[in-house]
XYZ file of C-alpha atoms in Angstrom:
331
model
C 16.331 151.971 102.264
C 19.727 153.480 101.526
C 18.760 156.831 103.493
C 17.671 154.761 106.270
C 20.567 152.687 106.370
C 22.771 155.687 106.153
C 21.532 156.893 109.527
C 22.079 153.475 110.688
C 25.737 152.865 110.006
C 26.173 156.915 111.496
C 24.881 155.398 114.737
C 27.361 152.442 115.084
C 30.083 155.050 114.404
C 28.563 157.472 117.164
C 28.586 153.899 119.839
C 32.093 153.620 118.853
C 33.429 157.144 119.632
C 31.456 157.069 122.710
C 32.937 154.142 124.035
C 36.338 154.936 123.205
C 36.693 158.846 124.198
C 36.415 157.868 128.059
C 39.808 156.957 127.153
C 41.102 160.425 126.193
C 44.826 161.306 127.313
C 44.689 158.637 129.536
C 48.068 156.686 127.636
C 46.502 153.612 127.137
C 45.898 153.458 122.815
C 45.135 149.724 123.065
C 42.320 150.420 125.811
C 40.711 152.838 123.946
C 40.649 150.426 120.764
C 38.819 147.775 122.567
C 36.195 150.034 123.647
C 35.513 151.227 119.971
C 35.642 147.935 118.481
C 33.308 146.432 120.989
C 31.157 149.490 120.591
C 31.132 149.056 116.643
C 30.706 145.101 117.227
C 27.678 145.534 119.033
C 25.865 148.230 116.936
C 25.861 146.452 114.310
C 24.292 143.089 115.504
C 21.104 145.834 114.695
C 21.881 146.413 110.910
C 19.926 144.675 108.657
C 23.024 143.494 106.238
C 24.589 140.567 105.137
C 28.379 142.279 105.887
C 32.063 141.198 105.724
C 34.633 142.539 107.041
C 37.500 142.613 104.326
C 39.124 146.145 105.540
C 40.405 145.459 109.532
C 42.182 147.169 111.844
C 44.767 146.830 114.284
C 47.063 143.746 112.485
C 50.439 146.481 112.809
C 49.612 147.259 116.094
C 48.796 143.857 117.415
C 45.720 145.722 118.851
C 41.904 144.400 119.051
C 40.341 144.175 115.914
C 37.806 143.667 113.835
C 38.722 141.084 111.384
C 39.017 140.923 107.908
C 36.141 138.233 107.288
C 34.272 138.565 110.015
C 30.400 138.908 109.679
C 28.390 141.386 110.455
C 25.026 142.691 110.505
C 21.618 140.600 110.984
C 22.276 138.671 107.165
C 19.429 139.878 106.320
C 19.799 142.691 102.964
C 22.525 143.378 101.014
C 25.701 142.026 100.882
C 28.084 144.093 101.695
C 32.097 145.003 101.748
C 32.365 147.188 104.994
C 35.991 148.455 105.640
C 36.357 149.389 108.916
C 38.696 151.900 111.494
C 36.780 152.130 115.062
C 39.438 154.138 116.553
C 41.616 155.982 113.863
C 44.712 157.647 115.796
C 45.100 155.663 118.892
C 47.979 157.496 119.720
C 45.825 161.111 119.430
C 43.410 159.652 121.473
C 46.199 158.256 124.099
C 47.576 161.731 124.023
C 44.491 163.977 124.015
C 45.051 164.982 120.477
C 42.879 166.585 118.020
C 41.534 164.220 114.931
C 41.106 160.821 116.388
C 37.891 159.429 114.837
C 35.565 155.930 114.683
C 35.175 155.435 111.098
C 33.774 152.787 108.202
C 32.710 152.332 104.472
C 30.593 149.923 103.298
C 29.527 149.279 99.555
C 28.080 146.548 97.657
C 29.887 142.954 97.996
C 33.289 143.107 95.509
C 33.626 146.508 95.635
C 35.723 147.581 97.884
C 39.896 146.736 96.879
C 40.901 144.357 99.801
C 43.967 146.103 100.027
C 47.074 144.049 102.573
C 47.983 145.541 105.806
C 50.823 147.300 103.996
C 51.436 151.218 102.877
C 50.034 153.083 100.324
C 51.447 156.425 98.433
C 48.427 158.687 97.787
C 47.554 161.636 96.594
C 43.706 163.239 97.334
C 41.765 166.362 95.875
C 38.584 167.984 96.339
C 35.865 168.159 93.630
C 37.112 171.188 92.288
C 40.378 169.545 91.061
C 39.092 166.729 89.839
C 41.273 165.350 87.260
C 44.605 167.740 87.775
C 46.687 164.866 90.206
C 49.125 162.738 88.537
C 50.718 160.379 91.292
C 53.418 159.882 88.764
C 54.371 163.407 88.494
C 56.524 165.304 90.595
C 55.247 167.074 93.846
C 55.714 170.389 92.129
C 54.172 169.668 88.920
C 50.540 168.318 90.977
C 50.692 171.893 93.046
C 51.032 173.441 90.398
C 48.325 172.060 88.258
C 45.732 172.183 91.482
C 47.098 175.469 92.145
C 45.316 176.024 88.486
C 42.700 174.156 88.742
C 41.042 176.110 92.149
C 42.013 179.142 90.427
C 44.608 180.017 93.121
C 47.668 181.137 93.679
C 51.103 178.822 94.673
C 50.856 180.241 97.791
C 47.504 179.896 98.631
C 47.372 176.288 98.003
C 47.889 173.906 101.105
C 49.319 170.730 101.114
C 48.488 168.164 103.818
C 51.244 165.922 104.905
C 51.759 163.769 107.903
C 54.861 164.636 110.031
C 57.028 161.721 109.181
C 60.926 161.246 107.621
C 59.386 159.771 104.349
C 57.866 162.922 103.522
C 60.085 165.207 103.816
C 60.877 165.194 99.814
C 57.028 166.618 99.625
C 58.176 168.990 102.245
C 61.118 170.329 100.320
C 59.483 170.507 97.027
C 56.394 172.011 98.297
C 58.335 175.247 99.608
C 60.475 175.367 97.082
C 57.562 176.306 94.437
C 56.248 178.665 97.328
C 53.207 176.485 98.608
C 51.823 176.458 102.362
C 52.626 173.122 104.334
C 50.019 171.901 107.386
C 51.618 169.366 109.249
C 49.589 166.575 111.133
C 50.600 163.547 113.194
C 48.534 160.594 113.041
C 45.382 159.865 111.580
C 45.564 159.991 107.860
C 41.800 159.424 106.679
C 40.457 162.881 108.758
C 43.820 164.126 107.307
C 42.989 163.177 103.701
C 39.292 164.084 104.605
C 40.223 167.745 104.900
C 41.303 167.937 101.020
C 37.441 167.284 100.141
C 35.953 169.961 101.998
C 37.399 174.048 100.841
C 36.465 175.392 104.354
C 38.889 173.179 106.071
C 41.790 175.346 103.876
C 43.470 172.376 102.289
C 43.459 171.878 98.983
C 45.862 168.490 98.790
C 46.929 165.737 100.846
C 49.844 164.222 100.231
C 52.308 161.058 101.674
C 52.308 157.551 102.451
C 49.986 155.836 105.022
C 48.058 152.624 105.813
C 46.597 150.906 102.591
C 43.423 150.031 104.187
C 42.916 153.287 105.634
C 43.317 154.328 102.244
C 40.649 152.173 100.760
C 38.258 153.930 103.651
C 39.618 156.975 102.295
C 38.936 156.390 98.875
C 34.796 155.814 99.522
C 34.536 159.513 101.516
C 36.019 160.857 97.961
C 33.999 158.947 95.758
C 31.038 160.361 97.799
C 32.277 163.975 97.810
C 33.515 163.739 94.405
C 36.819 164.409 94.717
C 39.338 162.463 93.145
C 42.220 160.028 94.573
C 44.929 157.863 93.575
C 47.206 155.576 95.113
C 49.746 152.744 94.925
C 50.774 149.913 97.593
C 54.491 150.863 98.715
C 55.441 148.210 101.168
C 58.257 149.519 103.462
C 59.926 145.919 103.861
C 60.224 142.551 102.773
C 57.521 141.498 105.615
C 55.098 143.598 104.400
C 55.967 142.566 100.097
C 55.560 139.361 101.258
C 52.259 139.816 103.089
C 50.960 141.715 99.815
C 51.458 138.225 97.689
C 50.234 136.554 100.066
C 47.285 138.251 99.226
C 47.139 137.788 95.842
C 49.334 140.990 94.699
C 51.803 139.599 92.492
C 54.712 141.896 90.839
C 52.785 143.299 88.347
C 49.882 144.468 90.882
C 51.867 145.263 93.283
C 52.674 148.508 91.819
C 49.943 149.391 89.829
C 48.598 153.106 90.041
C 45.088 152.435 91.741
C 42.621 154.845 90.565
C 39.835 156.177 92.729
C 37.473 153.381 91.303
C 40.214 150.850 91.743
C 40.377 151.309 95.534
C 36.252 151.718 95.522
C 33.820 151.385 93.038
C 29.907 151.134 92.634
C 27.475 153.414 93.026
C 26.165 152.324 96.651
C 28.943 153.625 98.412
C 28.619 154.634 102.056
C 30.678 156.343 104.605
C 30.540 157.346 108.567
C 32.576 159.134 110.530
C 32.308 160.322 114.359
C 34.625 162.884 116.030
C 36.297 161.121 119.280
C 38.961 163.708 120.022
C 37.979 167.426 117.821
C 39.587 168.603 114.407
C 39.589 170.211 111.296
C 35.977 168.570 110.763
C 34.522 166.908 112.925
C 33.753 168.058 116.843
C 34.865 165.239 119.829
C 32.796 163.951 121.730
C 31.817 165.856 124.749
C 30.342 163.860 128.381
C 27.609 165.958 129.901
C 26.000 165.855 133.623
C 23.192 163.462 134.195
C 24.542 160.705 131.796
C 24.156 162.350 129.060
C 26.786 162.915 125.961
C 26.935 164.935 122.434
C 28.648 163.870 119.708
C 29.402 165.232 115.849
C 29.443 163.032 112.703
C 29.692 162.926 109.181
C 27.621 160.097 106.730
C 27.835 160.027 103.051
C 26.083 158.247 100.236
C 27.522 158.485 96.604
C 24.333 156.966 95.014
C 22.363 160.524 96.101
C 25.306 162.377 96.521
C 24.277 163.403 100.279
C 26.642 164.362 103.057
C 24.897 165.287 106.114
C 26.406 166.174 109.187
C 24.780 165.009 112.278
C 24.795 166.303 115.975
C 23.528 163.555 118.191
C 22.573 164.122 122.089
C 22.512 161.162 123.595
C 20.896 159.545 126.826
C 23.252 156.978 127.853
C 21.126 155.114 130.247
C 18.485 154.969 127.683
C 20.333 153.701 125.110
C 19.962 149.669 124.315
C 22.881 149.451 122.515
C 25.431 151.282 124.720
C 23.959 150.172 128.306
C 25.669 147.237 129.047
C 28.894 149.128 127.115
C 28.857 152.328 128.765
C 28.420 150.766 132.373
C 31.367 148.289 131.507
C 33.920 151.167 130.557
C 32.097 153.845 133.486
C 34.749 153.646 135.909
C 37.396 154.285 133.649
C-alpha cells in the first residue's frame, strides 16, 4: 500500500509542475500558482486518503492556495497530515529561474508540526553529519564540527544560504573560518534539499525561511536521514501575533524544534517535481505532438526508499490533466 501510494502522491506533484511551467518567465508568479494548485487539487480527488491540509501555501503572498484544513483525497484510507507547496519559487518560475518545484509531505494524522505562516531559523545536514548541528552554536562552531564529521576540510565544506540581508552574519562567519558560500535566491526546500544529497556539493544549509516550508523540509530529511533543526523567528509583531493565535505561546514560541518535532512517525512521505531545472531535480520540458517529460523525486521513511522518477507523458491521454492542460493551452 505505502509503495503504491508513493507513486501516487509523485503523480499529483508531476500534474502540478505541468500545469504551472507553461508559465515559465512569463512575469506572472500568481498565474503560475493557480495552475499548480488546481493541478494538485485535482490529482488528488484520485488518492485513496482521508487528508487535511494543515501546511498551506500562499497566505504571505495573498496568492491561490490550498488551505490549511481543507480535505483531500477520496476519505477512504488513512488519515493523513499532508503539507503542501504546489509551486515553490513563484518568483523563479516568473523569472525563468532554476529550482522552482511542486512539492508535498504527507504522514500519518498528528504528525506533522502545524507550524504559523511565520519564519523559521534552520539549520539542515545530510546523513553523514547526523548529530554534529547545534542551532544554538555559532555559525563557525557547526562548520566546523560538519567540516569533521564528512571528514573534510574547512574549505571544502559548502554552506547553502539564501541571498538575503538577514544572512549576511552566516556570510561573514562562514569566510572568515575559510568555508565555500553558494548563494541561491528563492526557494528554500530544493535549497535545503541539496544538503541531503553529497553529489549536489553542499554539505549545509543555513538561514531563515518560511516555517511551513520548513515543516515540508523537515519530512525529505527524515526520509534521507539527515538531520534538521529549527526555531519559529517571527520578523514582526503581525507575524508573533499570528503564531499565538495558533496556539504558540511564549514559551513555544522559541523552542528549538528538533527534526521529530517538525515531523515525526514512521509513515512519512515526500514528492517533489522539477518545474524550472536545478541542483536536483530536471524542469519540465514540452515536447511536439502533446507530449511532455518531467523529473521527480518520492521518498518513504518507513522503507527508507528514494526513487527518482522520469515520467513521459501523453497529455491528451491523460484523465487527470485534460480538462487542465486544455484550460492553461493558450497561455
Amino acid at each position: 500500500m505505502g509503495r503504491n501510494l508513493a507513486l501516487e502522491l509523485v503523480r499529483v506533484t508531476e500534474t502540478a509542475a505541468l500545469a504551472s511551467a507553461r508559465y515559465m518567465g512569463r512575469g506572472d508568479k500568481n498565474g503560475a500558482d493557480g495552475a499548480a494548485v488546481e493541478g494538485m487539487r485535482l490529482a488528488f480527488q484520485s488518492i485513496d486518503i482521508d487528508g487535511e491540509v494543515v501546511i498551506g501555501e500562499g497566505e504571505l503572498d495573498e496568492a491561490p492556495m490550498l488551505y490549511i484544513g481543507e480535505k483531500l483525497g477520496t476519505g477512504k484510507g488513512m488519515e493523513t497530515d499532508i503539507a503542501v507547496d504546489p509551486l515553490e519559487g513563484t518568483s523563479l518560475i516568473a523569472k525563468g529561474l532554476p529550482n522552482s518545484i511542486a512539492v508535498l509531505a504527507m504522514a500519518e494524522k498528528g504528525c506533522l508540526l502545524k507550524a504559523p505562516d511565520t519564519y523559521m531559523k534552520k539549520i539542515v545536514v545530510g546523513p553523514e553529519a547526523k548529530g554534529a548541528i547545534d542551532i544554538t552554536d555559532t555559525v563557525a562552531n557547526n562548520i566546523l564540527k560538519v567540516s569533521k564529521a564528512l571528514d573534510k576540510r574547512v574549505s571544502e565544506v559548502t554552506i547553502m544560504v539564501q541571498d538575503r540581508e538577514r544572512h549576511q552574519y552566516i556570510i561573514d562567519e562562514a569566510r572568515a573560518v575559510g568555508a565555500r558560500i553558494k548563494v541561491f535566491s528563492d526557494g528554500d526546500i530544493a535549497a535545503a534539499l541539496a544538503a541531503c544529497f553529497e553529489e549536489t556539493g553542499v554539505d549545509i544549509f543555513m538561514g531563515i525561511g518560511g516555517a511551513p516550508e520548513g515543516v515540508i523540509t523537515a519530512a525529505a530529511v527524515k526520509c534521507l536521514g539527515g538531520d534538521m533543526q529549527g526555531c519559529l523567528n517571527p520578523l514582526s509583531q503581525e507575524e508573533i501575533n499570528r503564531c499565538k493565535e495558533m496556539g504558540f505561546d511564549e514559551e513555544k514560541l522559541y523552542k528549538i524544534l528538533l527534526l521529530d518535532d517538525l515531523a515525526k512517525g514512521e509513515e512519512i512521505f515526500f514528492a517533489a517535481t522539477g518545474i524550472t531545472s536545478g541542483d536536483l531535480l530536471k524542469g519540465v520540458v514540452y515536447l511536439k505532438g502533446d507530449k511532455a517529460k518531467t523529473h521527480s523525486i518520492v521518498m518513504r521513511s518507513k522503507t527508507g526508499t528514494v526513487r527518482f522518477v522520469e515520467a513521459y507523458h501523453r497529455l491528451d491521454k491523460n484523465s487527470i490533466m485534460t480538462n487542465l492542460m486544455d484550460k492553461y493551452r493558450e497561455i
